[in-house]
Short mmCIF file of C-alpha atoms and ligand atoms in Angstrom, two decimals:
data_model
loop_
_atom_site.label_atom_id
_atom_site.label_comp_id
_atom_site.label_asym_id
_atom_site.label_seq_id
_atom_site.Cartn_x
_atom_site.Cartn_y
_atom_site.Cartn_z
CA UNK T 1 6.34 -63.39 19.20
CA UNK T 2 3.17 -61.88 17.48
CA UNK T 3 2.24 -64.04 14.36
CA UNK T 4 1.80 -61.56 11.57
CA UNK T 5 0.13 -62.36 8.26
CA UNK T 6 1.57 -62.05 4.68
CA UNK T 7 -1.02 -62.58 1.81
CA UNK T 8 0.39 -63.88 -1.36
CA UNK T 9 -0.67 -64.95 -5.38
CA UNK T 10 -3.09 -67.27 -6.11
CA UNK T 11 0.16 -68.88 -7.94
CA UNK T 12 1.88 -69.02 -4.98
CA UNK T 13 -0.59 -70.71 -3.30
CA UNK T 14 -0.71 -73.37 -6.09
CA UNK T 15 3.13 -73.77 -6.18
CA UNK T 16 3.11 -74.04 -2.33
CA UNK T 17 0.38 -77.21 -2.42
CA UNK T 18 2.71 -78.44 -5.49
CA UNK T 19 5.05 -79.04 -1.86
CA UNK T 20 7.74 -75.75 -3.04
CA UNK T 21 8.99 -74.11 -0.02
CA UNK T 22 10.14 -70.70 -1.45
CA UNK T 23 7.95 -67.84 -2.59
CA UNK T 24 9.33 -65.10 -4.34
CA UNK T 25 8.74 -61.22 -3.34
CA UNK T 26 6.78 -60.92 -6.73
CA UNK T 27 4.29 -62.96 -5.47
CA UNK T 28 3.83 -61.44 -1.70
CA UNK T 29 1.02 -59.09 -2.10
CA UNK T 30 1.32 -57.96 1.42
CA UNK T 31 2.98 -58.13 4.58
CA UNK T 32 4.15 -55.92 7.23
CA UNK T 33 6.03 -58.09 9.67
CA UNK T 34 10.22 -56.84 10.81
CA UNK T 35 12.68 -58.91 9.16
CA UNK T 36 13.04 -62.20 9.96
CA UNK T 37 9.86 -62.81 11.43
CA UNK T 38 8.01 -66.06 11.55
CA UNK T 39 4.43 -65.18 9.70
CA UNK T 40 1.30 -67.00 8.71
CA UNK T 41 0.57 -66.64 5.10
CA UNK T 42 -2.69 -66.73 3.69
CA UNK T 43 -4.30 -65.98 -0.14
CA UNK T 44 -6.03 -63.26 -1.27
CA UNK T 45 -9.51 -64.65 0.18
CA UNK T 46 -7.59 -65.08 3.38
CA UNK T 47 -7.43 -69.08 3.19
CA UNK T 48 -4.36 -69.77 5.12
CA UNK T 49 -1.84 -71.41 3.10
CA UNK T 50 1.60 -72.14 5.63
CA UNK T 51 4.04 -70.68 8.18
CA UNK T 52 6.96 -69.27 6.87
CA UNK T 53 9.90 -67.51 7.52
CA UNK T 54 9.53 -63.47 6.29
CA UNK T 55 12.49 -62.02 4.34
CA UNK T 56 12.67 -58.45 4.20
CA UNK T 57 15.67 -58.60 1.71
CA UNK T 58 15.87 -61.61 -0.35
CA UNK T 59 13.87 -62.27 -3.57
CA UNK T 60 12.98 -65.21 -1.63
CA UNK T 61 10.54 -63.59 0.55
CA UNK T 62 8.88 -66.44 2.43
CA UNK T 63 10.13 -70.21 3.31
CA UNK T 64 7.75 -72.15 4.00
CA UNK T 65 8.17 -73.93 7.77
CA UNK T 66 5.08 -76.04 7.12
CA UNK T 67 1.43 -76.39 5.59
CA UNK T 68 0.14 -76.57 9.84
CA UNK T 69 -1.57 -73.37 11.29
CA UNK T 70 -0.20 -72.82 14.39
CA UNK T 71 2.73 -71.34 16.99
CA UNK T 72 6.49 -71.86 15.87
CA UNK T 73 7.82 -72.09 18.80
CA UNK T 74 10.58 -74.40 20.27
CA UNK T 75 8.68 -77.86 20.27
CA UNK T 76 8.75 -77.25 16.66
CA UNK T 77 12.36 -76.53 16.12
CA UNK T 78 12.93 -79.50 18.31
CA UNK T 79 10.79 -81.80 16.64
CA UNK T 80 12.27 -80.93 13.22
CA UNK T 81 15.90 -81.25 14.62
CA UNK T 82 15.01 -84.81 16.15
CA UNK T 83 13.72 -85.84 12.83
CA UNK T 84 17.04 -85.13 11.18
CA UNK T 85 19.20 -86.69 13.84
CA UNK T 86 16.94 -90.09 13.65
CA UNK T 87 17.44 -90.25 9.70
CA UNK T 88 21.58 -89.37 10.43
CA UNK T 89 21.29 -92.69 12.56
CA UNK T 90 20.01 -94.91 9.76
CA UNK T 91 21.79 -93.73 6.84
CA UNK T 92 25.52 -92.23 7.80
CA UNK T 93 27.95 -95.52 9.41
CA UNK T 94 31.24 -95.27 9.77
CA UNK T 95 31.80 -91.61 9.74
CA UNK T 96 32.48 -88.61 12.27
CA UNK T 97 31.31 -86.29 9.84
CA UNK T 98 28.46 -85.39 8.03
CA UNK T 99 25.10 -83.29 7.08
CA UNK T 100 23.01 -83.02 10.65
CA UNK T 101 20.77 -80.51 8.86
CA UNK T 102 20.20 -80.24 5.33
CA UNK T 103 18.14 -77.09 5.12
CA UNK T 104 15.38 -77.13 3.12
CA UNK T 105 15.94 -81.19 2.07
CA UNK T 106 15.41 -81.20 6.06
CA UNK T 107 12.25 -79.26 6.18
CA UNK T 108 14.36 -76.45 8.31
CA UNK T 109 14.76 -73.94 5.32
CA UNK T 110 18.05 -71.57 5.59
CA UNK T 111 19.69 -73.71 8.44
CA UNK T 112 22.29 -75.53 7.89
CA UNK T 113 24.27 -78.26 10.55
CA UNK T 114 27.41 -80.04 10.13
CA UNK T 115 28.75 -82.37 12.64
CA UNK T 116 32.47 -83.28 12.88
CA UNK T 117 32.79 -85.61 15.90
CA UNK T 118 31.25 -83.27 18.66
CA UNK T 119 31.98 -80.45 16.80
CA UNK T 120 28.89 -78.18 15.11
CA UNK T 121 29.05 -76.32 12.73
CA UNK T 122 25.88 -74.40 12.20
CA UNK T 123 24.96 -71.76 9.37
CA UNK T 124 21.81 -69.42 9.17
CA UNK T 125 21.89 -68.67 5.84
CA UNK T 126 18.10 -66.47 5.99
CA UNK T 127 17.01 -63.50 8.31
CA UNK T 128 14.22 -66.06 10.20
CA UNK T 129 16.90 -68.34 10.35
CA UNK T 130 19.18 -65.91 11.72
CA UNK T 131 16.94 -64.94 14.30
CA UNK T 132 16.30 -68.28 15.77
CA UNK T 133 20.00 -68.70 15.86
CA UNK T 134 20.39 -68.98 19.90
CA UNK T 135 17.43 -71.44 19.95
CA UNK T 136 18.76 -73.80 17.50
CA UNK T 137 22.34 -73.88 19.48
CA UNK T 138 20.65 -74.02 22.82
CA UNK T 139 18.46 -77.00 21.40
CA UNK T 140 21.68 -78.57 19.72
CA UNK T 141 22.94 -78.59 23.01
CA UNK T 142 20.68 -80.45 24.53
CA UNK T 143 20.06 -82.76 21.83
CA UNK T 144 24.53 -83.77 21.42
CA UNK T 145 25.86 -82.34 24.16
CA UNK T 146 28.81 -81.09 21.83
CA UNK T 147 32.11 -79.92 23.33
CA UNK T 148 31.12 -76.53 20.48
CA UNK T 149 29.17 -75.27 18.38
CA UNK T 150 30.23 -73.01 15.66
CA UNK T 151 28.90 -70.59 13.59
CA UNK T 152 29.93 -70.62 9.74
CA UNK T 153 28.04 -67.68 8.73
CA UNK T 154 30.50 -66.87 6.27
CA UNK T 155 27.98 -68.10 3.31
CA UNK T 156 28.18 -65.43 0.50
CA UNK T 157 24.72 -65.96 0.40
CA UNK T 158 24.04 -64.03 3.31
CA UNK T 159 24.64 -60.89 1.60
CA UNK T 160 21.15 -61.20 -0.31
CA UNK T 161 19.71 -61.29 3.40
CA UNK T 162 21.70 -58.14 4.13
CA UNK T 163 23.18 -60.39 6.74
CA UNK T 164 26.62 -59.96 7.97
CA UNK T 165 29.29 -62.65 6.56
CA UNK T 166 30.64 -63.90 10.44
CA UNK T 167 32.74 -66.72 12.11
CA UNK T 168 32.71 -67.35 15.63
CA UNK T 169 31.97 -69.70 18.63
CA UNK T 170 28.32 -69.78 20.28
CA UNK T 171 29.21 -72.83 22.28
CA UNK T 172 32.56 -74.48 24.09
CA UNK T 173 35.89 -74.04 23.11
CA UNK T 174 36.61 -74.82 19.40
CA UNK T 175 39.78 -76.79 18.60
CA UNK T 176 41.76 -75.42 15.77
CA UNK T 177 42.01 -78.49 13.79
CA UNK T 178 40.61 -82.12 15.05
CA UNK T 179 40.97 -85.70 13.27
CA UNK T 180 37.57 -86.98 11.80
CA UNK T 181 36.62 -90.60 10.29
CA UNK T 182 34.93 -91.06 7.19
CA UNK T 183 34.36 -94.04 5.38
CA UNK T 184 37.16 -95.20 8.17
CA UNK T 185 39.58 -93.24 6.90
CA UNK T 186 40.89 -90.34 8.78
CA UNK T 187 40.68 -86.72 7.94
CA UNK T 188 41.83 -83.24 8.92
CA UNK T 189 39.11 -81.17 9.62
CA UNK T 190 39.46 -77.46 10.67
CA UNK T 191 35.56 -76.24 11.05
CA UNK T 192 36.48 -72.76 11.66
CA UNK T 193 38.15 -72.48 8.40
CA UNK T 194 38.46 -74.11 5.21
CA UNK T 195 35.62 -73.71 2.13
CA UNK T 196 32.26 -75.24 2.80
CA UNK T 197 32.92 -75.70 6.51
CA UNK T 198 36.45 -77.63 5.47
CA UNK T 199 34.93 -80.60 3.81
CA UNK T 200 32.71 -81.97 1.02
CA UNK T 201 30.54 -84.09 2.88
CA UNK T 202 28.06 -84.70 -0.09
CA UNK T 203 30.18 -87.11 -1.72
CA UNK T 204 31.06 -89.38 0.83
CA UNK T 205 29.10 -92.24 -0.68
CA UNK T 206 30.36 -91.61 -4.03
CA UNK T 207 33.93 -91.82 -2.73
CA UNK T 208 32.74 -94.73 -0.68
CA UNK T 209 31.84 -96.51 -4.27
CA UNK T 210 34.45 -94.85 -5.86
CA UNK T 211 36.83 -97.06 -3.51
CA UNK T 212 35.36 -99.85 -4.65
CA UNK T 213 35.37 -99.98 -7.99
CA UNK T 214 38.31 -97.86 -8.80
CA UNK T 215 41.48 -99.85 -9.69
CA UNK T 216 45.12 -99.89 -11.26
CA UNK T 217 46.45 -96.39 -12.35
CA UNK T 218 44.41 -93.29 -11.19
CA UNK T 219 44.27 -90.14 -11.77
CA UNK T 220 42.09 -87.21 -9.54
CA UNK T 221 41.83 -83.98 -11.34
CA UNK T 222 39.97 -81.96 -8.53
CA UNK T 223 41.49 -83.44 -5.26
CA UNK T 224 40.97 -80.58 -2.84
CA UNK T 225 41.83 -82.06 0.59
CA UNK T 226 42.55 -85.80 -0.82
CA UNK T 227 39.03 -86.85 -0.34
CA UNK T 228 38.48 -89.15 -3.69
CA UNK T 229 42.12 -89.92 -3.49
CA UNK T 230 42.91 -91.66 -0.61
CA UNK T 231 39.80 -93.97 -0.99
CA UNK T 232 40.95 -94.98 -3.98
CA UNK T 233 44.42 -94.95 -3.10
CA UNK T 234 43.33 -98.40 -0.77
CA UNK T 235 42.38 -100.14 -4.06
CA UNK T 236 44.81 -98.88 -6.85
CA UNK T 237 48.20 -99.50 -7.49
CA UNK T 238 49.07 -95.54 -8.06
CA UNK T 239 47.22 -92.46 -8.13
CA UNK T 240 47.77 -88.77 -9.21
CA UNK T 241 45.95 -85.80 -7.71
CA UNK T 242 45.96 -82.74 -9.17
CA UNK T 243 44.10 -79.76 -7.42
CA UNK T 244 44.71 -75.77 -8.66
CA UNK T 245 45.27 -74.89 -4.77
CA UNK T 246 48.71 -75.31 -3.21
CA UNK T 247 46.47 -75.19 0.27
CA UNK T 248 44.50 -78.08 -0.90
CA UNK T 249 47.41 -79.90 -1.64
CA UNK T 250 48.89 -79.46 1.65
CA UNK T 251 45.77 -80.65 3.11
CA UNK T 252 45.76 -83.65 0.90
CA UNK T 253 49.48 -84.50 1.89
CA UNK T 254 49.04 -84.19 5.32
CA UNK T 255 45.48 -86.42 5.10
CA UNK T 256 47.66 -88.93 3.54
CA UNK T 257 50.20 -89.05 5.67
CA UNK T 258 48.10 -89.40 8.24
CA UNK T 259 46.49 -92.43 6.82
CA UNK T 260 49.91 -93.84 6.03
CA UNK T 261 48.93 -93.67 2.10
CA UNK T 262 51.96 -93.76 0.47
CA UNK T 263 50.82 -94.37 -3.12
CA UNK T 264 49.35 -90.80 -4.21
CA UNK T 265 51.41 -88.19 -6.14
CA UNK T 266 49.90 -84.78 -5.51
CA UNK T 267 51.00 -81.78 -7.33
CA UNK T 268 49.66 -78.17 -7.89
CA UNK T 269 48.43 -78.06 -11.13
CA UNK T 270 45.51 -77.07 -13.66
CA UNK T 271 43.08 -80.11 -14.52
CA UNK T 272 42.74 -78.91 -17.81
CA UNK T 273 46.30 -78.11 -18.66
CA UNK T 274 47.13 -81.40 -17.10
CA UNK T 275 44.67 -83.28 -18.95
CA UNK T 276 45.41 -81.82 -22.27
CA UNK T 277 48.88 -82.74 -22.04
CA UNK T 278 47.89 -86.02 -20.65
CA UNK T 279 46.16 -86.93 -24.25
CA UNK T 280 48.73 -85.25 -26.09
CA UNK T 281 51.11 -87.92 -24.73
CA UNK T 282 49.13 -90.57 -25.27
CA UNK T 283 48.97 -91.28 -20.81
CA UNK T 284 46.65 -94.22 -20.25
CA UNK T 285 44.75 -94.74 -17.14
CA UNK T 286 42.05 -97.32 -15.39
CA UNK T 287 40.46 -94.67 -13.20
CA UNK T 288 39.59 -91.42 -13.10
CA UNK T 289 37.84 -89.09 -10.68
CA UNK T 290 36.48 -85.70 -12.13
CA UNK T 291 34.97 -83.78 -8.76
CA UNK T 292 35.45 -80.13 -10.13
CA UNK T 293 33.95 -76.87 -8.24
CA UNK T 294 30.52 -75.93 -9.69
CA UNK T 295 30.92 -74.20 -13.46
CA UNK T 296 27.55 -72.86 -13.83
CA UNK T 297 26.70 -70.86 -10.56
CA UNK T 298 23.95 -68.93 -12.33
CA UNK T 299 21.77 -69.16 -15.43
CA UNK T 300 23.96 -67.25 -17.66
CA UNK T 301 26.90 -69.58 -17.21
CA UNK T 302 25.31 -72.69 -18.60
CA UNK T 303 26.80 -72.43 -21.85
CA UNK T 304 30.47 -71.52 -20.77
CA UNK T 305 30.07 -74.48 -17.62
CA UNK T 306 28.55 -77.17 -20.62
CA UNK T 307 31.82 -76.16 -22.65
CA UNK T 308 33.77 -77.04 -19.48
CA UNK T 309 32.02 -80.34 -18.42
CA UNK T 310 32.57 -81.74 -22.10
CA UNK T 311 35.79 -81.05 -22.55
CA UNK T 312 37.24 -82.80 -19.30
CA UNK T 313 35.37 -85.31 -19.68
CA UNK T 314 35.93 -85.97 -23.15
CA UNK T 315 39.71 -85.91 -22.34
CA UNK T 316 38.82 -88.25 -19.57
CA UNK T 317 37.58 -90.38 -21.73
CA UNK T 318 40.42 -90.39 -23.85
CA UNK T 319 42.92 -91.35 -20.98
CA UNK T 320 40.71 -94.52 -20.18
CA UNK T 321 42.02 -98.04 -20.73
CA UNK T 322 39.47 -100.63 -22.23
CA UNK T 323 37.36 -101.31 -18.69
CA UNK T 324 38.82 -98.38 -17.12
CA UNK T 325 36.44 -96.40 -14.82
CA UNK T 326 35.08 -93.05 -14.77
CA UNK T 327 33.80 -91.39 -11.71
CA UNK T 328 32.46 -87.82 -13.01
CA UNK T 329 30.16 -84.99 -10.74
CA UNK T 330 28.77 -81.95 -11.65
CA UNK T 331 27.41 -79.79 -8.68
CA UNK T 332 25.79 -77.31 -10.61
CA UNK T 333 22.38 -76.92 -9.72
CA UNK T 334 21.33 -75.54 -13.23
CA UNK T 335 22.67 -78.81 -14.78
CA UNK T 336 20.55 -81.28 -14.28
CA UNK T 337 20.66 -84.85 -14.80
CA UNK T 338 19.72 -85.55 -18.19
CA UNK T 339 21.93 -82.28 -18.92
CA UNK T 340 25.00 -83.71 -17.57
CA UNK T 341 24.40 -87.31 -19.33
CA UNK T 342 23.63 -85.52 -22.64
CA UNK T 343 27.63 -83.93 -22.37
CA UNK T 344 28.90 -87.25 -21.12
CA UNK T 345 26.77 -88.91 -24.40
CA UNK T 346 28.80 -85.74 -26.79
CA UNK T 347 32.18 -86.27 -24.98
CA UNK T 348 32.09 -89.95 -25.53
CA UNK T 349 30.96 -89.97 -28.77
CA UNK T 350 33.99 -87.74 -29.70
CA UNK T 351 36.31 -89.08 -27.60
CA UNK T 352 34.97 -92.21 -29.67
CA UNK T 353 34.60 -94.62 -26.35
CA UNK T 354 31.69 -96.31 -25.97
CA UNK T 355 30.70 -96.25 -22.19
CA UNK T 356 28.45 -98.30 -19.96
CA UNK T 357 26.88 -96.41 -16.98
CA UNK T 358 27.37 -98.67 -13.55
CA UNK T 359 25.45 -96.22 -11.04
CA UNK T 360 23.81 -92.64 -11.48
CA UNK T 361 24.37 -91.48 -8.29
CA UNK T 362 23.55 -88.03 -5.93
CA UNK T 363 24.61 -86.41 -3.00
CA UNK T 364 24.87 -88.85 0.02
CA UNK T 365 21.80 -89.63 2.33
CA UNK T 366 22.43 -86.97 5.18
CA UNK T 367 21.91 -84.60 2.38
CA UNK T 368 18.31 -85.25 1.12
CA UNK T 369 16.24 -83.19 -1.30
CA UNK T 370 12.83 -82.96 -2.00
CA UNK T 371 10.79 -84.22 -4.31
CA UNK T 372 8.87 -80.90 -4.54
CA UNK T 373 12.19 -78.92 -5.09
CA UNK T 374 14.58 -79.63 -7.58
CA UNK T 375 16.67 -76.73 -6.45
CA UNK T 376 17.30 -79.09 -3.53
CA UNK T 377 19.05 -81.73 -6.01
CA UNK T 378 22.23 -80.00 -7.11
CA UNK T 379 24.81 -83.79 -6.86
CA UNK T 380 25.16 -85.73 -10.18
CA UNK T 381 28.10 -88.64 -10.01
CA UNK T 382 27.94 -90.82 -12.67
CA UNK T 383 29.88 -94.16 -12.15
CA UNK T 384 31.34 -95.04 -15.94
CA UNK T 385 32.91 -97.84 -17.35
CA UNK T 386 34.74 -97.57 -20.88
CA UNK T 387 33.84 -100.75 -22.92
CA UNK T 388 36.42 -100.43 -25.72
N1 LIG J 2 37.05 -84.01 -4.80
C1 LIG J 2 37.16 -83.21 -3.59
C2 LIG J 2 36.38 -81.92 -3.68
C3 LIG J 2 36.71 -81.09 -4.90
S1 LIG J 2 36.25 -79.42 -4.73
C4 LIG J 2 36.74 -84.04 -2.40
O1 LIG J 2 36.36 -85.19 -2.56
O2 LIG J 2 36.81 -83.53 -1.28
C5 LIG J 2 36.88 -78.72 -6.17
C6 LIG J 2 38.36 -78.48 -6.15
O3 LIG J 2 38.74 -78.11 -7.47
C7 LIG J 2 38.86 -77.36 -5.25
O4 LIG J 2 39.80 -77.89 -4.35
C8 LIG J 2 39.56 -76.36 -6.20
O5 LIG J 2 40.76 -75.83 -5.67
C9 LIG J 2 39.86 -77.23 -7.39
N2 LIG J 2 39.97 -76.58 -8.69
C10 LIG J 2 39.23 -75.55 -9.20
N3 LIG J 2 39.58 -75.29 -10.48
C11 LIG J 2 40.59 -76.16 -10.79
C12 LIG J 2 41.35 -76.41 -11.95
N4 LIG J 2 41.19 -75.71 -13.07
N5 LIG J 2 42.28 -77.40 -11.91
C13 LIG J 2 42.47 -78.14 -10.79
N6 LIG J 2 41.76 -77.94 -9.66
C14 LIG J 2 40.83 -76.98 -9.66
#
């Protein structure tokens, strides 16, 4: 492949030494390379500045592959896999699945591996991406011999890339559903189907701690597939999940069955019908588990997602016992840390509860982000205890 050049702002240039990854088309003065092409980017007095992925669609123009002039050619994409493998072997224990690849948090913008037992998923989520697609699963190959590979290119996000939204097998024959461990417990994985490749592995430490310290009577508001749950299930007396989707609910069953859990309730409901009527008749708890879908997806929804994150909380809040325990998330990106403490602080304060915070935790290990890129940080799981 011919390396092409793209020139871009000297304010580019300054947020790409600040260690950013993306630059935006506003800021690409020039470049002529076909979409998806891997070019070298230089400023305006033809310094070179990185090697990045070209994007002939997105707002996000370039990705930055690294600050090294040079070829991109396989020994890269190998190297960079390796690297995220020998982290995976330090930090995930216990566990079939989790985050292989983390994208950008990875150093491998736009790309995206999951690993459930020796099943891959894999997602290339930008047009360079895209187009290194059979290299990546022909590496992945030889790096984990898996029995497949799959590709969950169904990412909405693909659309800004004028990429086609796609399922489909690149490698092996794909069960339809297989058993995975996390944490030692067993789960129902189908990696062809299901959202976000059928699990949430961000939060497997947080359920991890959540099994810990949760006790007594619990209630999970956003259960999904039973994930929180049926930690916690192992160290409460009862639980009640509650998840909007009767096909989460099924999942959830069927997870807890198969983990011969026998001491969660779950029921098809709204968490904040349930939890309103939960105050209103005066319910008590010990532990609660607020995982909810992201409320703010954009900019504009801050407000409106804000309203949201105070208001179950709050109610939350309510529900606690003296010492009961609060595990609450936000995966909004656009709320960050001191955002989502700030509604905790309002909730609590009407709720009038005072809380202790035990841990201010993130997404799990396998899912790094970089210091240079708060877009990369989008996990916030507080760990709350309710003093009186
Ligand atoms: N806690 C889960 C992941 C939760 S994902 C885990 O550990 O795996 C968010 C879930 O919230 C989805 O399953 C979605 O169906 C559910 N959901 C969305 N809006 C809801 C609402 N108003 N009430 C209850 N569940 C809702």
């Amino acid at each position: 492949m011919d390396t092409v050049k793209a020139i871009i702002s000297a304010r580019a240039v300054e947020r790409i030494k600040a260690g950013h990854l993306w630059i935006y088309s506003s800021d690409v003065l020039s470049c002529d390379a076909m979409p998806g092409a891997i070019v070298a980017v230089f400023d305006q007095r033809n310094r070179f500045a990185g090697m990045a992925f070209y994007s002939s669609e997105s707002v996000i123009a370039l990705r930055v592959l690294t600050g090294k002039e040079g070829e991109i050619g396989r020994p890269f994409w190998v190297g960079r896999l390796n690297q995220a493998q020998a982290l995976r072997q330090r930090v995930v224990a216990g566990t079939e699945m989790y985050r292989l690849v983390n994208a950008e948090g990875d150093g491998l913008p736009s790309i995206i591996v999951d690993c459930y037992g020796d099943v891959l998923t894999l997602q290339t989520l930008s047009q360079g991406a895209d187009r290194i697609k059979g290299l990546l699963v022909e590496a992945l190959i030889e790096m984990l011999r898996p029995r497949c590979v799959i590709e969950r290119n169904d990412a909405k996000v693909r659309e800004l890339e004028s990429l086609p939204l796609q399922v489909g097998v690149l490698h092996g024959s794909c069960p339809q559903e297989l058993v995975c461990q996390e944490n030692g417990l067993g789960f129902h994985v189908s990696p062809a189907e299901g959202q976000k490749t059928g699990a949430f592995l961000d939060q497997r430490e947080n359920r991890w701690w959540a099994r810990q310290l949760a006790f007594g009577q619990a209630l999970d508001c956003f259960c999904y597939a039973g994930g929180f749950s049926i930690h916690v299930a192992r160290s409460c007396t009862q639980v009640e999940a509650i998840d909007i989707s009767e096909e989460a609910i099924k999942s959830a069953k069927r997870n807890a069955e198969l983990n011969e859990v026998r001491n969660v309730d779950f029921e098809v409901d709204n968490a904040f019908d349930r939890l309103r009527l939960y105050d209103n008749l005066k319910r008590r708890f010990d532990t609660i588990v607020l995982d909810p879908p992201a409320f703010a997806k954009s900019r504009s929804q801050l407000a409106g997602a804000l309203r949201g994150y105070k208001e179950i909380n709050l109610r939350a809040l309510r529900l606690l016992n003296p010492g009961g325990l609060l595990v609450t998330s936000t995966c909004s990106q656009q709320v960050d840390e001191p955002t989502f403490l700030n509604v905790i602080t309002e909730a609590a304060a009407d709720a009038r509860r005072r809380v202790q915070v035990l841990q201010k935790r993130t997404q799990a290990q396998d899912h790094p982000f970089l210091l240079s890129m708060p877009e990369t940080l989008y996990l916030k799981c507080l760990f709350l205890r309710v003093i009186d």
